[in-house]
Coordinates of C-alpha atoms in Angstrom, one line a residue:
M1 CA 32.7 53.0 57.3
S2 CA 36.0 51.2 59.0
L3 CA 39.2 50.0 57.2
R4 CA 39.4 46.3 55.0
R5 CA 37.2 44.4 57.2
V6 CA 37.5 40.9 57.3
W7 CA 35.8 39.7 54.4
L8 CA 35.3 36.2 55.5
A9 CA 33.4 37.5 58.5
V10 CA 31.2 39.7 56.3
A11 CA 30.7 36.7 53.8
L12 CA 29.6 34.8 57.3
L13 CA 27.2 37.6 58.3
A14 CA 25.5 37.4 54.7
A15 CA 25.2 33.6 54.0
A16 CA 23.6 33.6 57.8
A17 CA 21.3 36.4 57.2
M18 CA 20.6 35.9 53.7
I19 CA 17.1 37.0 53.2
F20 CA 14.7 39.4 54.6
G21 CA 10.7 39.2 54.1
G22 CA 7.4 39.8 55.8
S23 CA 4.1 37.9 54.6
A24 CA 0.7 38.1 54.2
L25 CA -2.8 37.6 52.6
W26 CA -4.1 37.3 49.5
R27 CA -7.2 36.1 48.2
A28 CA -7.4 35.8 44.3
R29 CA -10.1 37.9 43.1
G30 CA -9.7 40.7 40.8
V31 CA -5.9 40.4 39.6
L32 CA -5.9 43.6 37.6
R33 CA -6.9 45.5 40.4
E34 CA -4.8 46.5 43.2
A35 CA -5.9 44.3 46.6
R36 CA -5.2 45.6 49.4
E37 CA -6.4 43.8 52.9
S38 CA -5.5 44.3 56.5
V39 CA -5.6 41.9 59.6
S40 CA -5.9 43.4 63.1
A41 CA -7.5 40.3 64.9
A42 CA -5.4 39.5 68.3
G43 CA -2.4 37.8 67.7
S44 CA -2.2 38.4 64.0
F45 CA -0.2 41.6 62.1
R46 CA -1.6 44.1 60.0
F47 CA -0.7 43.5 56.0
S48 CA -1.4 44.5 52.8
V49 CA -1.3 42.3 49.6
R50 CA -1.3 43.6 45.9
P51 CA -1.0 42.1 42.6
M52 CA 2.7 43.2 40.7
V53 CA 1.8 45.2 37.8
P54 CA 5.2 46.8 36.0
V55 CA 5.7 50.2 36.1
I56 CA 8.8 51.7 34.5
P57 CA 9.3 55.7 34.5
A58 CA 9.4 56.8 30.5
G59 CA 13.3 57.1 30.0
L60 CA 14.9 54.9 32.9
E61 CA 17.3 52.4 31.9
S62 CA 19.4 49.7 34.0
M63 CA 22.9 49.7 33.9
G64 CA 24.0 46.0 34.4
A65 CA 25.2 45.3 37.7
P66 CA 26.3 41.8 38.0
G67 CA 23.9 39.0 38.6
V68 CA 24.1 37.0 41.7
F69 CA 22.7 33.7 42.4
N70 CA 21.3 33.0 45.5
D71 CA 18.7 30.2 45.2
A72 CA 17.0 27.7 43.4
T73 CA 14.5 25.9 43.0
V74 CA 12.2 23.8 40.6
F75 CA 8.8 25.1 40.3
D76 CA 6.2 23.8 37.3
G77 CA 8.8 22.0 35.4
H78 CA 11.0 25.2 35.1
L79 CA 14.4 26.3 36.7
Y80 CA 14.0 29.5 38.6
V81 CA 17.3 31.2 40.2
A82 CA 16.9 34.1 42.2
G83 CA 19.0 37.0 42.8
P84 CA 19.3 40.4 44.2
A85 CA 18.3 41.4 40.4
G86 CA 15.6 39.4 40.0
L87 CA 14.1 35.8 39.2
T88 CA 15.4 34.2 36.0
K89 CA 13.5 30.9 34.6
Y90 CA 15.1 28.6 32.7
D91 CA 14.1 25.5 30.0
G92 CA 14.1 22.7 32.2
A93 CA 15.5 20.9 28.4
S94 CA 18.4 23.3 27.1
G95 CA 19.2 25.6 29.9
S96 CA 17.9 28.6 28.0
V97 CA 16.8 31.6 29.6
A98 CA 12.8 31.5 29.2
A99 CA 11.6 34.5 31.2
R100 CA 13.0 37.3 33.4
Y101 CA 11.4 39.5 36.1
R102 CA 13.5 42.4 37.8
V103 CA 13.2 44.1 40.5
G104 CA 11.5 47.3 40.7
A105 CA 9.5 46.1 38.1
E106 CA 7.9 42.6 37.9
L107 CA 8.8 42.1 41.4
P108 CA 9.4 44.5 44.7
A109 CA 12.1 47.0 44.8
A110 CA 14.3 44.8 46.8
P111 CA 16.8 41.7 46.4
L112 CA 15.3 38.2 46.2
T113 CA 17.3 35.9 48.1
S114 CA 15.0 32.7 49.0
L115 CA 12.4 30.0 46.6
A116 CA 9.8 27.8 47.8
V117 CA 7.5 25.8 46.4
G118 CA 4.0 24.8 48.2
L119 CA 0.7 25.7 49.1
A120 CA -0.5 28.5 51.4
G121 CA -4.2 28.4 52.7
D122 CA -6.5 29.0 49.5
S123 CA -3.9 28.5 47.0
P124 CA -5.6 26.2 44.4
A125 CA -2.4 25.1 43.7
P126 CA 1.2 24.9 44.8
E127 CA 2.6 28.6 44.5
L128 CA 6.3 29.8 44.0
W129 CA 7.3 32.0 47.2
I130 CA 9.8 34.5 47.0
G131 CA 11.6 36.0 49.7
T132 CA 12.9 39.5 49.8
W133 CA 14.8 41.3 51.4
G134 CA 13.2 44.1 53.0
E135 CA 10.1 44.3 50.7
G136 CA 8.1 40.8 52.0
L137 CA 7.0 38.0 50.6
A138 CA 6.3 37.1 46.6
A139 CA 3.8 34.5 45.2
F140 CA 3.7 33.4 41.4
D141 CA 1.1 30.8 40.0
G142 CA 3.1 30.9 36.7
R143 CA 0.9 33.8 35.6
A144 CA 1.1 36.6 37.8
F145 CA 3.0 37.8 41.0
R146 CA 1.6 39.5 44.0
Q147 CA 3.4 40.9 47.0
I148 CA 2.6 40.3 50.8
R149 CA 3.9 42.9 52.8
A150 CA 3.6 43.2 56.7
D151 CA 2.8 47.0 57.5
D152 CA 5.9 46.1 60.3
A153 CA 9.6 46.6 58.4
R154 CA 10.7 43.9 60.8
L155 CA 8.5 41.3 59.6
R156 CA 9.2 42.0 55.6
K157 CA 13.2 41.0 56.6
I158 CA 12.7 37.6 55.3
T159 CA 15.2 34.8 56.0
A160 CA 14.0 31.2 55.5
I161 CA 11.0 30.0 53.9
L162 CA 9.1 26.3 54.9
P163 CA 6.1 25.2 53.2
V164 CA 4.4 22.4 55.2
D165 CA 1.7 20.2 54.5
T166 CA -1.2 21.8 57.0
G167 CA -1.3 24.4 53.9
R168 CA 0.5 27.3 55.9
L169 CA 4.4 28.6 55.2
L170 CA 6.6 28.9 58.0
I171 CA 8.6 32.2 57.7
G172 CA 12.2 32.8 59.3
T173 CA 12.8 37.1 59.9
E174 CA 16.0 38.4 60.2
K175 CA 14.7 39.7 63.6
A176 CA 11.3 39.1 64.3
G177 CA 11.6 35.1 64.8
V178 CA 9.2 32.6 62.7
L179 CA 5.9 33.6 61.3
V180 CA 3.2 31.7 60.0
Y181 CA 0.8 32.3 57.1
D182 CA -2.2 30.2 56.5
G183 CA -3.6 32.3 53.5
H184 CA -5.4 34.4 55.1
A185 CA -3.5 35.9 58.5
L186 CA -0.1 36.2 59.2
A187 CA 0.9 35.7 63.0
P188 CA 3.6 35.0 65.2
F189 CA 4.7 31.1 65.8
H190 CA 4.8 31.3 69.2
S191 CA 6.3 34.2 71.7
S192 CA 9.5 32.0 72.3
V193 CA 10.6 32.5 69.5
A194 CA 9.0 35.6 68.3
D195 CA 12.6 38.1 68.9
V196 CA 15.1 35.4 67.3
P197 CA 17.1 35.6 64.4
V198 CA 16.3 33.1 62.0
T199 CA 18.8 32.0 59.9
A200 CA 17.3 28.5 58.7
L201 CA 14.0 26.2 59.1
A202 CA 13.6 22.6 58.7
G203 CA 10.9 20.0 59.9
N204 CA 7.2 21.0 60.4
D205 CA 5.2 23.3 62.1
S206 CA 4.6 20.2 64.9
D207 CA 8.2 19.5 64.6
L208 CA 10.6 22.2 64.1
W209 CA 14.0 23.2 63.9
I210 CA 15.2 26.9 63.7
G211 CA 19.0 27.6 62.8
T212 CA 19.7 31.5 64.5
L213 CA 22.4 33.9 63.9
D214 CA 23.8 33.7 67.3
R215 CA 22.1 31.7 69.3
G216 CA 22.3 28.1 68.3
L217 CA 19.7 26.0 67.2
L218 CA 16.1 25.7 68.4
H219 CA 13.8 22.7 68.2
W220 CA 9.9 23.2 69.0
K221 CA 8.4 20.3 69.6
A222 CA 5.1 19.4 71.5
G223 CA 4.7 22.6 72.5
A224 CA 8.2 23.0 74.1
L225 CA 11.2 24.7 73.4
E226 CA 14.6 23.5 73.3
T227 CA 18.4 24.9 73.3
L228 CA 21.1 23.7 71.7
D229 CA 23.8 25.8 72.0
E230 CA 27.3 25.0 74.1
V231 CA 27.9 21.8 72.7
L232 CA 27.4 22.9 68.5
P233 CA 30.6 23.8 66.6
D234 CA 29.4 27.3 66.9
K235 CA 26.1 29.2 67.7
Q236 CA 25.9 30.5 64.4
I237 CA 24.1 28.4 62.5
L238 CA 24.4 28.4 58.3
S239 CA 22.2 25.6 57.0
L240 CA 19.9 22.9 58.0
A241 CA 19.2 19.1 56.3
L242 CA 16.9 17.2 57.7
S243 CA 17.1 13.0 56.9
G244 CA 14.4 11.3 58.2
E245 CA 15.0 12.0 62.2
T246 CA 18.7 12.9 61.8
L247 CA 19.3 16.6 61.1
Y248 CA 22.7 18.2 60.2
A249 CA 23.4 21.4 60.8
G250 CA 26.1 23.5 59.4
T251 CA 28.3 26.0 61.1
G252 CA 31.4 28.6 59.8
V253 CA 33.4 25.4 61.4
G254 CA 31.5 22.3 61.0
I255 CA 28.3 20.5 60.5
A256 CA 26.6 19.0 63.7
E257 CA 25.2 15.9 62.8
I258 CA 21.8 15.7 65.3
R259 CA 20.0 12.5 66.4
G260 CA 17.3 12.2 69.3
G261 CA 17.8 16.0 70.0
K262 CA 21.5 15.3 70.8
V263 CA 24.4 16.2 69.1
A264 CA 26.2 13.1 68.0
R265 CA 29.3 14.2 66.3
V266 CA 30.2 17.0 64.5
L267 CA 31.5 16.4 60.8
A268 CA 33.7 18.0 58.7
P269 CA 35.2 20.3 60.9
G270 CA 36.4 23.6 60.2
Y271 CA 35.1 23.9 57.3
F272 CA 32.5 26.8 56.5
A273 CA 29.2 24.9 55.3
Q274 CA 26.9 27.6 54.3
T275 CA 24.7 25.2 52.6
L276 CA 23.8 21.0 52.9
L277 CA 21.4 18.6 51.1
A278 CA 20.9 15.2 52.8
R279 CA 19.4 12.6 50.5
N280 CA 19.2 8.9 50.7
E281 CA 21.5 8.7 53.5
K282 CA 24.3 11.2 51.5
L283 CA 24.9 14.2 52.5
W284 CA 26.5 17.2 50.5
M285 CA 28.1 20.4 51.4
G286 CA 28.5 23.6 50.2
T287 CA 31.4 26.1 51.4
L288 CA 32.3 29.3 51.5
E289 CA 35.1 29.6 49.1
E290 CA 36.1 26.1 48.5
G291 CA 33.4 24.5 46.3
M292 CA 31.3 20.9 47.3
F293 CA 31.7 18.2 48.9
T294 CA 30.6 14.8 49.9
V295 CA 30.5 14.4 53.4
P296 CA 31.5 11.1 54.3
L297 CA 28.8 9.2 56.8
D298 CA 31.3 6.6 58.5
A299 CA 30.7 5.7 62.3
H300 CA 34.2 7.9 62.9
P301 CA 33.8 11.8 62.9
G302 CA 34.5 13.2 59.5
R303 CA 38.4 14.7 59.6
L304 CA 39.7 17.0 57.1
A305 CA 41.6 14.8 55.4
Q306 CA 38.9 12.9 54.8
L307 CA 36.8 14.7 52.5
G308 CA 39.7 15.3 50.1
A309 CA 39.4 17.6 47.0
A310 CA 36.2 19.5 46.2
S311 CA 33.6 17.3 44.1
V312 CA 32.1 20.2 42.0
C313 CA 33.5 23.8 41.2
P314 CA 36.5 24.1 43.5
G315 CA 37.6 27.5 44.6
C316 CA 33.5 28.2 44.5
S317 CA 31.0 29.9 46.9
I318 CA 28.3 27.2 46.6
R319 CA 24.8 28.7 47.9
K320 CA 22.4 25.9 47.3
I321 CA 22.5 22.4 46.7
L322 CA 19.3 20.8 45.0
S323 CA 18.5 17.6 43.5
I324 CA 16.6 17.6 40.4
D325 CA 15.6 14.5 38.9
G326 CA 17.5 12.8 41.2
E327 CA 20.8 14.4 39.7
I328 CA 22.6 16.2 42.6
Y329 CA 23.3 20.3 41.2
A330 CA 25.1 22.8 43.1
L331 CA 24.3 26.7 42.8
A332 CA 27.6 28.8 43.0
E333 CA 26.9 32.7 43.4
D334 CA 27.7 32.6 39.5
S335 CA 26.9 29.5 38.0
L336 CA 25.1 25.9 38.2
W337 CA 26.5 22.9 38.4
H338 CA 26.0 19.4 37.5
D339 CA 29.4 16.3 37.3
N340 CA 31.8 19.0 37.9
E341 CA 30.1 21.2 34.3
A342 CA 28.8 24.9 34.7
V343 CA 25.4 24.1 32.9
I344 CA 24.5 28.0 33.2
R345 CA 26.7 30.8 33.7
R346 CA 25.7 34.1 34.7
E347 CA 26.1 37.4 31.5
D348 CA 28.9 39.9 31.8
T349 CA 27.7 42.7 32.8
L350 CA 28.9 46.8 32.4
L351 CA 29.0 47.2 36.3
A352 CA 31.8 45.3 38.7
D353 CA 29.6 45.2 41.9
R354 CA 26.0 46.0 43.0
N355 CA 26.3 48.4 46.0
I356 CA 26.7 51.8 44.8
S357 CA 28.1 54.5 47.5
A358 CA 29.3 57.1 45.2
L359 CA 28.9 58.6 41.7
K360 CA 30.0 61.9 39.9
M361 CA 30.8 62.4 36.4
D362 CA 33.8 64.4 35.2
S363 CA 34.1 67.1 32.6
T364 CA 34.9 64.8 29.8
G365 CA 31.3 62.8 30.2
R366 CA 32.8 59.6 32.6
L367 CA 31.0 58.4 35.1
W368 CA 33.2 57.4 38.4
I369 CA 31.1 54.6 40.3
G370 CA 31.8 54.0 44.0
Y371 CA 31.6 51.3 45.5
F372 CA 30.6 50.2 49.3
D373 CA 33.5 47.3 49.1
R374 CA 34.5 46.8 45.6
G375 CA 36.5 50.3 45.0
L376 CA 36.2 52.8 41.8
Q377 CA 35.2 52.2 38.8
I378 CA 35.6 54.5 36.1
L379 CA 33.1 54.2 32.8
T380 CA 33.9 55.6 29.6
A381 CA 32.2 58.5 27.8
N382 CA 30.4 56.1 25.1
G383 CA 29.4 54.1 28.8
E384 CA 32.0 51.2 28.0
R385 CA 32.9 49.0 30.8
G386 CA 35.7 51.4 31.5
E387 CA 38.9 50.4 34.4
H388 CA 38.2 49.3 37.7
I389 CA 40.7 49.8 40.6
E390 CA 40.6 47.7 44.0
D391 CA 43.4 47.6 46.4
D392 CA 43.9 48.5 49.8
H393 CA 43.1 52.3 49.5
L394 CA 40.6 51.7 46.6
F395 CA 38.2 49.3 48.2
C396 CA 35.5 51.2 50.6
V397 CA 34.4 54.7 48.4
N398 CA 32.7 57.6 50.2
R399 CA 32.9 60.5 47.9
I400 CA 34.1 61.4 44.7
A401 CA 34.8 65.0 43.9
H402 CA 36.3 66.6 40.2
D403 CA 38.8 69.9 39.7
A404 CA 37.8 70.2 36.1
A405 CA 40.4 73.5 36.1
R406 CA 43.2 71.6 37.4
G407 CA 42.5 68.1 35.4
V408 CA 42.5 66.5 39.1
S409 CA 40.3 64.1 41.0
A410 CA 39.7 63.2 44.6
V411 CA 38.1 60.4 46.0
A412 CA 36.9 60.1 49.6
T413 CA 37.6 56.5 51.2
A414 CA 37.8 54.3 54.6
N415 CA 41.5 54.2 54.4
G416 CA 42.9 57.6 53.0
L417 CA 42.3 60.3 50.2
V418 CA 43.4 59.2 46.7
M419 CA 43.7 62.0 44.1
F420 CA 44.1 61.5 40.1
D421 CA 45.2 63.2 37.5
A422 CA 42.5 64.0 34.4
A423 CA 44.2 60.5 32.8
T424 CA 43.6 58.6 35.9
S425 CA 46.9 57.9 36.7
R426 CA 47.5 57.7 40.5
R427 CA 48.9 60.8 41.4
R428 CA 49.0 60.5 45.2
V429 CA 47.6 59.0 48.2
I430 CA 47.1 61.4 51.4
G431 CA 46.6 60.0 55.1
Q432 CA 47.1 60.2 58.5
A433 CA 50.6 60.2 58.1
D434 CA 50.7 63.2 56.0
G435 CA 49.1 64.9 58.3
L436 CA 45.3 64.4 58.0
I437 CA 43.4 64.1 61.2
A438 CA 42.4 60.4 60.5
N439 CA 42.6 58.1 57.2
Q440 CA 38.7 57.3 56.6
I441 CA 37.5 60.3 55.0
T442 CA 33.6 60.8 55.0
D443 CA 33.5 63.1 52.4
V444 CA 35.9 65.9 50.1
V445 CA 35.7 69.6 48.7
L446 CA 37.7 70.7 46.0
R447 CA 38.3 74.3 46.1
P448 CA 38.4 76.6 43.2
D449 CA 42.1 77.9 44.6
G450 CA 43.2 74.7 44.2
S451 CA 42.8 73.6 48.0
A452 CA 41.2 70.9 49.9
I453 CA 39.1 70.3 52.7
A454 CA 38.0 66.4 54.1
A455 CA 35.8 65.6 56.6
T456 CA 36.5 62.2 58.7
P457 CA 35.1 60.8 62.0
A458 CA 38.0 62.9 63.6
G459 CA 37.0 66.3 62.5
V460 CA 37.9 68.8 59.5
S461 CA 41.3 69.0 57.6
F462 CA 42.1 71.7 55.3
I463 CA 44.7 70.8 52.6
D464 CA 46.5 73.5 50.8
A465 CA 50.1 74.6 49.6
G466 CA 51.3 75.7 53.0
G467 CA 50.3 72.3 54.5
I468 CA 47.4 70.2 56.3
S469 CA 45.5 71.7 59.4
S470 CA 42.7 70.4 61.2
V471 CA 39.8 71.9 63.1
Y472 CA 38.1 69.6 66.1
A473 CA 35.3 69.8 68.7
F474 CA 38.6 71.4 70.7
Q475 CA 38.5 74.3 68.4
G476 CA 35.0 74.8 68.4
L477 CA 33.8 72.0 65.9
V478 CA 30.3 70.8 66.9
N479 CA 30.7 67.4 67.0
N480 CA 34.2 65.7 65.9
H481 CA 32.3 63.1 63.6
V482 CA 31.9 65.0 59.9
Y483 CA 29.8 63.4 57.3
A484 CA 29.5 66.2 55.2
L485 CA 31.1 69.0 53.7
A486 CA 29.6 72.1 51.6
S487 CA 31.9 75.0 50.4
D488 CA 30.9 78.8 49.5
G489 CA 33.6 81.0 48.8
A490 CA 35.7 80.8 52.0
R491 CA 32.8 79.7 54.2
T492 CA 32.6 76.0 55.0
L493 CA 29.3 73.8 56.1
A494 CA 30.7 70.9 58.1
G495 CA 27.3 68.6 58.8
T496 CA 28.0 66.0 62.3
L497 CA 26.7 63.6 63.8
G498 CA 26.3 66.2 66.6
G499 CA 24.8 69.4 64.0
L500 CA 25.6 71.9 61.9
S501 CA 28.8 73.8 62.2
I502 CA 29.7 76.9 59.9
L503 CA 33.2 77.9 59.4
D504 CA 35.2 81.2 57.8
G505 CA 38.6 79.6 56.7
P506 CA 39.7 77.1 59.4
V507 CA 37.6 79.5 62.2
V508 CA 34.4 77.7 63.6
R509 CA 31.8 80.6 63.1
S510 CA 28.5 78.8 64.7
N511 CA 27.1 75.6 65.5
F512 CA 23.5 74.2 65.1
T513 CA 21.6 72.0 66.6
T514 CA 18.5 71.3 68.2
S515 CA 19.0 72.7 71.2
N516 CA 19.6 76.2 69.5
S517 CA 17.8 76.2 66.1
A518 CA 15.3 74.9 64.6
L519 CA 16.9 71.9 63.0
K520 CA 15.3 68.9 63.6
H521 CA 17.9 66.2 63.8
N522 CA 21.6 67.0 65.0
W523 CA 22.7 63.8 62.5
I524 CA 23.8 65.7 59.0
T525 CA 23.9 63.3 55.8
A526 CA 24.5 65.6 53.1
I527 CA 24.4 68.8 52.0
V528 CA 24.0 70.7 48.6
P529 CA 23.8 73.9 47.3
V530 CA 20.8 76.2 46.2
E531 CA 21.5 79.6 45.0
K532 CA 22.3 81.2 48.0
D533 CA 20.9 78.4 50.2
F534 CA 21.9 75.1 51.1
F535 CA 19.6 71.9 51.1
V536 CA 20.5 70.0 54.5
G537 CA 19.4 65.9 54.7
T538 CA 19.4 64.6 58.0
Y539 CA 19.5 60.9 59.3
G540 CA 16.1 61.2 60.7
A541 CA 14.3 64.7 59.8
G542 CA 14.6 64.3 56.0
V543 CA 15.7 67.6 54.2
L544 CA 15.6 71.0 55.7
R545 CA 16.8 74.6 54.4
I546 CA 19.2 76.9 55.6
T547 CA 19.1 80.1 54.4
N548 CA 21.7 82.6 53.1
R549 CA 20.7 84.5 56.9
G550 CA 21.2 81.1 59.3
V551 CA 17.6 80.7 58.7
W552 CA 16.0 76.6 59.1
E553 CA 13.1 75.9 57.3
T554 CA 11.2 72.7 57.2
F555 CA 9.0 71.7 54.5
D556 CA 5.2 70.5 55.3
D557 CA 5.4 67.6 53.2
L558 CA 8.5 65.7 54.9
R559 CA 6.7 64.0 57.8
G560 CA 7.8 61.0 60.2
T561 CA 11.2 59.9 60.2
I562 CA 13.1 59.9 57.0
E563 CA 16.6 58.6 56.8
I564 CA 18.6 60.6 53.8
N565 CA 21.7 58.8 52.9
A566 CA 25.0 59.8 53.5
N567 CA 26.0 62.7 50.6
A568 CA 23.2 60.9 48.7
M569 CA 22.0 64.3 47.2
A570 CA 22.3 66.3 44.1
A571 CA 21.0 69.8 43.3
T572 CA 19.7 71.5 39.4
P573 CA 18.2 74.8 38.7
S574 CA 14.7 72.4 38.7
A575 CA 15.5 69.7 41.6
V576 CA 16.8 68.9 44.2
F577 CA 17.2 65.0 44.3
A578 CA 17.7 63.1 48.0
G579 CA 18.1 59.4 48.8
T580 CA 16.4 58.1 51.5
L581 CA 17.8 54.5 53.3
D582 CA 14.2 52.8 52.3
Q583 CA 11.5 55.3 51.0
G584 CA 13.3 55.6 47.8
L585 CA 14.3 59.2 45.7
A586 CA 13.1 62.4 47.3
V587 CA 13.0 64.6 44.5
Y588 CA 11.5 68.6 45.3
N589 CA 10.5 70.3 42.4
M590 CA 12.1 74.2 42.6
A591 CA 8.7 75.4 40.6
S592 CA 6.2 73.3 43.0
G593 CA 7.8 73.9 46.0
R594 CA 6.5 70.5 46.7
W595 CA 8.6 66.6 47.7
T596 CA 7.4 63.4 46.2
F597 CA 9.1 60.2 46.5
F598 CA 10.1 58.2 43.0
T599 CA 10.7 54.1 43.8
A600 CA 9.1 53.3 40.2
G601 CA 11.8 50.9 38.2
L602 CA 14.3 51.3 41.3
P603 CA 16.2 47.9 42.0
S604 CA 15.9 49.1 45.9
R605 CA 14.5 51.7 48.0
N606 CA 17.6 52.2 49.7
V607 CA 19.4 55.5 47.4
T608 CA 22.6 55.6 48.4
A609 CA 24.4 58.0 46.1
V610 CA 22.9 60.7 42.9
E611 CA 24.6 62.8 40.3
A612 CA 22.5 65.0 37.8
R613 CA 24.3 65.7 34.2
G614 CA 23.3 66.3 31.0
G615 CA 19.6 66.0 31.8
L616 CA 20.5 62.7 32.9
L617 CA 19.8 61.6 36.9
Y618 CA 22.5 58.3 37.8
I619 CA 20.4 56.9 40.9
G620 CA 22.6 54.5 42.4
T621 CA 21.5 51.9 45.5
D622 CA 22.6 49.3 47.5
N623 CA 21.2 46.7 44.5
G624 CA 22.2 48.2 41.1
L625 CA 22.4 51.6 39.1
V626 CA 19.4 53.3 37.5
K627 CA 19.8 57.0 35.0
V628 CA 16.2 58.1 34.0
P629 CA 15.9 61.9 32.1
Q630 CA 15.4 64.5 35.2
N631 CA 11.7 66.2 33.2
T632 CA 10.9 62.3 33.8
L633 CA 11.0 62.6 37.8
V634 CA 10.5 66.6 37.8
A635 CA 7.7 66.2 35.5
Q636 CA 5.7 63.9 38.2

């Protein structure tokens, strides 16, 4: 991870490629039994369909991550709001919650990011279609959910859903272009848009407008594809709104008004138009951080001054503008607004953010939570919200380590090593200016003798009372980019992008790569000691074991490509736990010597952090945090 990123650019990418998915086929026969069908006809994609039956492991508890609103629509007389945590149904009259549907339980284990209402092929009535971030499409008939999941992971990242009158769904994807789902088959819309990064769709299947991440605006009509890019305010399209024959294309620097297939003018220049609504010759624009505006549609190009103040929720990030019973509503990331009044607000939650990057419990029972880009949170010993620290150093946390004997904690961040005392008062920030080989710290080990070891993309730094010294490739390290560390007495294991190095003090004693050992992948992401051996996580070959004699051992039941996330491993006397990129939590049972994969109840299959303490396992993902009794997993 890099130093503090340009947050506007990050948000722009998130808004432009907000959703994901794949799509599929389902015929409503036997809702109580799992239905799986595949399509292999020429031009179609293989996929499976199954009813969603909640399976929550015994004792699993979700630790409240903040809700985020991404999309909203009206279905069957109720308002439905989707976000990373799931789908909420609101009563139309009072705005009270009528039902909640959780990702990983009633819904697939992936954030929800888009909604649409329509028919698909043999649907007996309109259904609510739900795009997910990597787990395909879900459909809801008002009573039950089913998941429609393409075999190809590229097709499961949905960015837009557009039902059309022909009984088909047009589905935009992150990297696989536009797909068509007709209730019986899933197929590419056309080869000319097969690899387009889609951000928005408007129109129908014979006259289709396609917004893209970096290729401008595409127009499919009469079997031909036209590209508009150089004439647009920006090639990244964030939103589309169609009003009769006029199309409005929102970008990060204004809105293109398109008539007759040509850009007629630019409205609201300089504004980040992440969502649009066009109705009755009026245009509304939702921005990234300035609220909702009514955009004048006079004969002259709009100017910043003409917009005046935001008409709704100044300072808000508006995710969707929708018309309900003729009234205009604005969906912000944490609330729904009407006439500049919040009619729905998200509830307060335990956690400060959803994207977990590190977990560690200290000797007093406080759980330290590192976030990918929201700093550090320390829950109290009785599980209360505790303190949240976020600043120029504590924003991107990679690893947390505790030394109970000395009452010291170390937090490895993208901008230095932050040291705390037992009271969590800041003690010191150690960076390159203090002698570290780099500011970006990817892992840290606190040793019993009071010294510390820091992993960086430039090598390994040793910190002790005598100062700071470093080892890198010139001194024999197998690769400068070090991701993971483990220490056993004077011995240090350094997992790198190019293999594993074993050091005795600051001296490299041996290097292991795929070319000189049974190591199956050079990219080492995590290491945990298990008795006298070490379990080593890789980004591509799962987990291997290196014995105390330096012999590499593989596991027959870990096959195929398995990516272990950085430092997302933990070990107990009965099991080893490893967080994977897209297969949930891998669990190794010491007694049986077998691996299993755990996904039930997880808010995401991308497990980014693991901590085992006091018989409980804390599982962090890019979409929230859960805790579960270890026996629930190891007994599987």
